[in-house]
Amino acid sequence: MTADRSDAAAIGHRRAAGPLIERMSAADAAAREIRSLILSGELAGGTLIHQGELAERLGLSRTPLREALQHLQAEGLIRIDNHRGAVVSRPTRDDVRQIYELQMLLEAAASRWAAEACTPADLASVRAVLDDHLESGSGISWMESNKAFHNSIYQVARRPL
């Protein structure tokens, strides 16, 4: 996934005119694929990422792969050790607890702001994204549609970050 789209038609939702077309750099595409491998568990926490093998698997050179790994390090999904290379992060129980505590605070505030700013059109847009989310199934599809749902609330709240 690249930077979040700002409209409610984010991941999984189609406009009447057809599917959304997303353009991205090779590094963004690589980051998206590696992120998917990590979130699906195919690249488990603690796994050393062999850049040559991964570049070959993704069909790209090492330069966009290194850029993708930098993006994923900024997201906290991997850590880059100058001597060992890139390793998939393994959050501790305390890390996960802190993330959820922060998320609960932010979600409550965003929901309040969205309720204050919501128009009928906004409500219809959020409902459409929620409907897609409820039909998304499980795994990566669920995570992407869940993210789209929350992003739609942030947009209504006029707080895209």
PDB file of C-alpha atoms in Angstrom:
ATOM      1  CA  MET A   1       0.000   0.000   0.000  1.00  0.00           C
ATOM      2  CA  THR A   2       1.232   3.277  -0.865  1.00  0.00           C
ATOM      3  CA  ALA A   3       0.243   6.559   0.700  1.00  0.00           C
ATOM      4  CA  ASP A   4      -3.392   6.531   1.696  1.00  0.00           C
ATOM      5  CA  ARG A   5      -5.853   7.791  -0.861  1.00  0.00           C
ATOM      6  CA  SER A   6      -7.857  10.705   0.434  1.00  0.00           C
ATOM      7  CA  ASP A   7     -11.241   9.776  -0.982  1.00  0.00           C
ATOM      8  CA  ALA A   8     -13.701   7.305   0.469  1.00  0.00           C
ATOM      9  CA  ALA A   9     -13.289   5.129  -2.617  1.00  0.00           C
ATOM     10  CA  ALA A  10     -10.059   3.777  -1.156  1.00  0.00           C
ATOM     11  CA  ILE A  11      -9.034   0.154  -1.288  1.00  0.00           C
ATOM     12  CA  GLY A  12     -11.739  -2.252  -2.274  1.00  0.00           C
ATOM     13  CA  HIS A  13     -14.395   0.267  -3.248  1.00  0.00           C
ATOM     14  CA  ARG A  14     -15.227   0.853  -6.896  1.00  0.00           C
ATOM     15  CA  ARG A  15     -16.730   3.969  -8.360  1.00  0.00           C
ATOM     16  CA  ALA A  16     -19.576   3.676 -10.840  1.00  0.00           C
ATOM     17  CA  ALA A  17     -17.163   4.638 -13.639  1.00  0.00           C
ATOM     18  CA  GLY A  18     -14.942   1.612 -12.997  1.00  0.00           C
ATOM     19  CA  PRO A  19     -11.998   0.512 -10.905  1.00  0.00           C
ATOM     20  CA  LEU A  20      -9.512   2.980  -9.516  1.00  0.00           C
ATOM     21  CA  ILE A  21      -6.201   3.070 -11.358  1.00  0.00           C
ATOM     22  CA  GLU A  22      -3.237   3.362  -9.108  1.00  0.00           C
ATOM     23  CA  ARG A  23       0.177   4.417 -10.362  1.00  0.00           C
ATOM     24  CA  MET A  24       3.209   3.803  -8.249  1.00  0.00           C
ATOM     25  CA  SER A  25       6.961   3.660  -8.488  1.00  0.00           C
ATOM     26  CA  ALA A  26       8.842   0.369  -8.493  1.00  0.00           C
ATOM     27  CA  ALA A  27       9.873   1.081  -4.889  1.00  0.00           C
ATOM     28  CA  ASP A  28       6.247   1.683  -3.847  1.00  0.00           C
ATOM     29  CA  ALA A  29       5.131  -1.500  -5.610  1.00  0.00           C
ATOM     30  CA  ALA A  30       7.936  -3.440  -3.917  1.00  0.00           C
ATOM     31  CA  ALA A  31       7.035  -1.983  -0.513  1.00  0.00           C
ATOM     32  CA  ARG A  32       3.416  -2.966  -1.071  1.00  0.00           C
ATOM     33  CA  GLU A  33       4.362  -6.547  -1.955  1.00  0.00           C
ATOM     34  CA  ILE A  34       6.837  -6.932   0.911  1.00  0.00           C
ATOM     35  CA  ARG A  35       4.296  -5.428   3.334  1.00  0.00           C
ATOM     36  CA  SER A  36       1.790  -8.024   2.129  1.00  0.00           C
ATOM     37  CA  LEU A  37       4.328 -10.827   2.674  1.00  0.00           C
ATOM     38  CA  ILE A  38       4.965  -9.596   6.215  1.00  0.00           C
ATOM     39  CA  LEU A  39       1.317  -9.076   7.141  1.00  0.00           C
ATOM     40  CA  SER A  40       0.342 -12.478   5.735  1.00  0.00           C
ATOM     41  CA  GLY A  41       3.060 -14.124   7.828  1.00  0.00           C
ATOM     42  CA  GLU A  42       4.983 -15.412   4.819  1.00  0.00           C
ATOM     43  CA  LEU A  43       7.885 -13.279   6.073  1.00  0.00           C
ATOM     44  CA  ALA A  44       7.696 -13.881   9.825  1.00  0.00           C
ATOM     45  CA  GLY A  45       9.085 -11.677  12.577  1.00  0.00           C
ATOM     46  CA  GLY A  46      12.841 -12.144  12.923  1.00  0.00           C
ATOM     47  CA  THR A  47      13.289 -13.290   9.305  1.00  0.00           C
ATOM     48  CA  LEU A  48      16.438 -12.005   7.611  1.00  0.00           C
ATOM     49  CA  ILE A  49      15.527 -10.527   4.234  1.00  0.00           C
ATOM     50  CA  HIS A  50      17.965 -11.642   1.540  1.00  0.00           C
ATOM     51  CA  GLN A  51      17.903  -8.653  -0.786  1.00  0.00           C
ATOM     52  CA  GLY A  52      19.264 -10.436  -3.858  1.00  0.00           C
ATOM     53  CA  GLU A  53      16.702 -13.231  -3.628  1.00  0.00           C
ATOM     54  CA  LEU A  54      13.855 -10.846  -2.905  1.00  0.00           C
ATOM     55  CA  ALA A  55      14.833  -8.514  -5.773  1.00  0.00           C
ATOM     56  CA  GLU A  56      14.845 -11.495  -8.133  1.00  0.00           C
ATOM     57  CA  ARG A  57      11.506 -12.758  -6.791  1.00  0.00           C
ATOM     58  CA  LEU A  58       9.923  -9.325  -7.302  1.00  0.00           C
ATOM     59  CA  GLY A  59      11.592  -8.834 -10.687  1.00  0.00           C
ATOM     60  CA  LEU A  60      13.375  -5.586  -9.903  1.00  0.00           C
ATOM     61  CA  SER A  61      16.805  -4.226  -9.205  1.00  0.00           C
ATOM     62  CA  ARG A  62      18.272  -3.729  -5.756  1.00  0.00           C
ATOM     63  CA  THR A  63      17.911   0.076  -5.862  1.00  0.00           C
ATOM     64  CA  PRO A  64      14.085   0.212  -5.694  1.00  0.00           C
ATOM     65  CA  LEU A  65      14.191  -2.722  -3.269  1.00  0.00           C
ATOM     66  CA  ARG A  66      16.464  -0.795  -0.905  1.00  0.00           C
ATOM     67  CA  GLU A  67      14.148   2.223  -1.173  1.00  0.00           C
ATOM     68  CA  ALA A  68      11.165  -0.015  -0.371  1.00  0.00           C
ATOM     69  CA  LEU A  69      12.978  -1.404   2.666  1.00  0.00           C
ATOM     70  CA  GLN A  70      13.624   2.145   3.883  1.00  0.00           C
ATOM     71  CA  HIS A  71       9.868   2.866   3.652  1.00  0.00           C
ATOM     72  CA  LEU A  72       9.060  -0.311   5.570  1.00  0.00           C
ATOM     73  CA  GLN A  73      11.627   0.548   8.218  1.00  0.00           C
ATOM     74  CA  ALA A  74       9.918   3.939   8.682  1.00  0.00           C
ATOM     75  CA  GLU A  75       6.628   2.047   9.162  1.00  0.00           C
ATOM     76  CA  GLY A  76       8.249  -0.193  11.761  1.00  0.00           C
ATOM     77  CA  LEU A  77       7.720  -3.397   9.769  1.00  0.00           C
ATOM     78  CA  ILE A  78      11.435  -4.077   9.388  1.00  0.00           C
ATOM     79  CA  ARG A  79      14.654  -2.910  10.946  1.00  0.00           C
ATOM     80  CA  ILE A  80      17.871  -2.427   9.034  1.00  0.00           C
ATOM     81  CA  ASP A  81      21.086  -3.419  10.735  1.00  0.00           C
ATOM     82  CA  ASN A  82      24.216  -2.149   8.969  1.00  0.00           C
ATOM     83  CA  HIS A  83      26.028  -5.432   9.614  1.00  0.00           C
ATOM     84  CA  ARG A  84      23.228  -7.983   9.302  1.00  0.00           C
ATOM     85  CA  GLY A  85      20.863  -6.429   6.762  1.00  0.00           C
ATOM     86  CA  ALA A  86      17.076  -6.070   6.822  1.00  0.00           C
ATOM     87  CA  VAL A  87      15.136  -8.125   9.357  1.00  0.00           C
ATOM     88  CA  VAL A  88      11.356  -8.363   9.750  1.00  0.00           C
ATOM     89  CA  SER A  89      10.370  -6.679  13.017  1.00  0.00           C
ATOM     90  CA  ARG A  90       8.938  -8.712  15.840  1.00  0.00           C
ATOM     91  CA  PRO A  91       6.957  -6.374  18.094  1.00  0.00           C
ATOM     92  CA  THR A  92       6.848  -7.204  21.771  1.00  0.00           C
ATOM     93  CA  ARG A  93       3.595  -7.658  23.661  1.00  0.00           C
ATOM     94  CA  ASP A  94       4.217  -4.252  25.262  1.00  0.00           C
ATOM     95  CA  ASP A  95       4.740  -2.641  21.814  1.00  0.00           C
ATOM     96  CA  VAL A  96       1.401  -4.013  20.618  1.00  0.00           C
ATOM     97  CA  ARG A  97      -0.382  -2.907  23.809  1.00  0.00           C
ATOM     98  CA  GLN A  98       0.982   0.634  23.472  1.00  0.00           C
ATOM     99  CA  ILE A  99       0.002   0.823  19.803  1.00  0.00           C
ATOM    100  CA  TYR A 100      -3.578  -0.228  20.577  1.00  0.00           C
ATOM    101  CA  GLU A 101      -3.806   2.216  23.499  1.00  0.00           C
ATOM    102  CA  LEU A 102      -2.732   5.081  21.238  1.00  0.00           C
ATOM    103  CA  GLN A 103      -5.036   3.910  18.474  1.00  0.00           C
ATOM    104  CA  MET A 104      -8.027   3.889  20.846  1.00  0.00           C
ATOM    105  CA  LEU A 105      -7.349   7.504  21.826  1.00  0.00           C
ATOM    106  CA  LEU A 106      -6.970   8.632  18.214  1.00  0.00           C
ATOM    107  CA  GLU A 107      -9.998   6.678  16.972  1.00  0.00           C
ATOM    108  CA  ALA A 108     -12.252   8.163  19.652  1.00  0.00           C
ATOM    109  CA  ALA A 109     -11.151  11.697  18.754  1.00  0.00           C
ATOM    110  CA  ALA A 110     -11.506  11.076  15.004  1.00  0.00           C
ATOM    111  CA  SER A 111     -14.977   9.620  15.486  1.00  0.00           C
ATOM    112  CA  ARG A 112     -16.074  12.656  17.495  1.00  0.00           C
ATOM    113  CA  TRP A 113     -14.707  15.054  14.863  1.00  0.00           C
ATOM    114  CA  ALA A 114     -16.357  13.046  12.078  1.00  0.00           C
ATOM    115  CA  ALA A 115     -19.715  13.116  13.870  1.00  0.00           C
ATOM    116  CA  GLU A 116     -19.449  16.896  14.224  1.00  0.00           C
ATOM    117  CA  ALA A 117     -18.499  17.477  10.563  1.00  0.00           C
ATOM    118  CA  CYS A 118     -20.529  14.740   8.848  1.00  0.00           C
ATOM    119  CA  THR A 119     -22.818  15.614   5.943  1.00  0.00           C
ATOM    120  CA  PRO A 120     -25.354  13.224   4.381  1.00  0.00           C
ATOM    121  CA  ALA A 121     -22.940  12.700   1.462  1.00  0.00           C
ATOM    122  CA  ASP A 122     -20.125  11.905   3.917  1.00  0.00           C
ATOM    123  CA  LEU A 123     -22.329   9.396   5.697  1.00  0.00           C
ATOM    124  CA  ALA A 124     -23.198   7.680   2.403  1.00  0.00           C
ATOM    125  CA  SER A 125     -19.522   7.514   1.467  1.00  0.00           C
ATOM    126  CA  VAL A 126     -18.498   5.988   4.809  1.00  0.00           C
ATOM    127  CA  ARG A 127     -21.416   3.535   4.568  1.00  0.00           C
ATOM    128  CA  ALA A 128     -20.233   2.384   1.118  1.00  0.00           C
ATOM    129  CA  VAL A 129     -16.717   1.748   2.419  1.00  0.00           C
ATOM    130  CA  LEU A 130     -18.132  -0.047   5.471  1.00  0.00           C
ATOM    131  CA  ASP A 131     -20.286  -2.257   3.240  1.00  0.00           C
ATOM    132  CA  ASP A 132     -17.182  -3.220   1.234  1.00  0.00           C
ATOM    133  CA  HIS A 133     -15.351  -3.915   4.486  1.00  0.00           C
ATOM    134  CA  LEU A 134     -18.103  -6.194   5.772  1.00  0.00           C
ATOM    135  CA  GLU A 135     -17.874  -8.220   2.535  1.00  0.00           C
ATOM    136  CA  SER A 136     -14.064  -8.354   2.470  1.00  0.00           C
ATOM    137  CA  GLY A 137     -13.511 -11.755   4.026  1.00  0.00           C
ATOM    138  CA  SER A 138     -10.322 -12.280   5.981  1.00  0.00           C
ATOM    139  CA  GLY A 139      -6.570 -11.845   5.847  1.00  0.00           C
ATOM    140  CA  ILE A 140      -4.946  -9.121   3.783  1.00  0.00           C
ATOM    141  CA  SER A 141      -8.246  -8.194   2.127  1.00  0.00           C
ATOM    142  CA  TRP A 142      -9.803  -7.585   5.547  1.00  0.00           C
ATOM    143  CA  MET A 143      -6.826  -5.506   6.723  1.00  0.00           C
ATOM    144  CA  GLU A 144      -6.928  -3.349   3.589  1.00  0.00           C
ATOM    145  CA  SER A 145     -10.672  -2.772   3.776  1.00  0.00           C
ATOM    146  CA  ASN A 146     -10.440  -2.062   7.512  1.00  0.00           C
ATOM    147  CA  LYS A 147      -7.801   0.561   6.793  1.00  0.00           C
ATOM    148  CA  ALA A 148     -10.014   2.063   4.068  1.00  0.00           C
ATOM    149  CA  PHE A 149     -12.942   2.246   6.492  1.00  0.00           C
ATOM    150  CA  HIS A 150     -10.915   4.051   9.135  1.00  0.00           C
ATOM    151  CA  ASN A 151      -9.407   6.367   6.515  1.00  0.00           C
ATOM    152  CA  SER A 152     -12.926   7.288   5.378  1.00  0.00           C
ATOM    153  CA  ILE A 153     -13.731   8.370   8.937  1.00  0.00           C
ATOM    154  CA  TYR A 154     -10.537  10.435   9.111  1.00  0.00           C
ATOM    155  CA  GLN A 155     -11.518  12.126   5.851  1.00  0.00           C
ATOM    156  CA  VAL A 156     -14.979  13.001   7.167  1.00  0.00           C
ATOM    157  CA  ALA A 157     -13.314  14.306  10.334  1.00  0.00           C
ATOM    158  CA  ARG A 158     -11.180  16.508   8.048  1.00  0.00           C
ATOM    159  CA  ARG A 159      -8.127  14.870   9.688  1.00  0.00           C
ATOM    160  CA  PRO A 160      -6.450  12.839   6.910  1.00  0.00           C
ATOM    161  CA  LEU A 161      -3.287  12.189   8.954  1.00  0.00           C
TER     162      LEU A 161
END
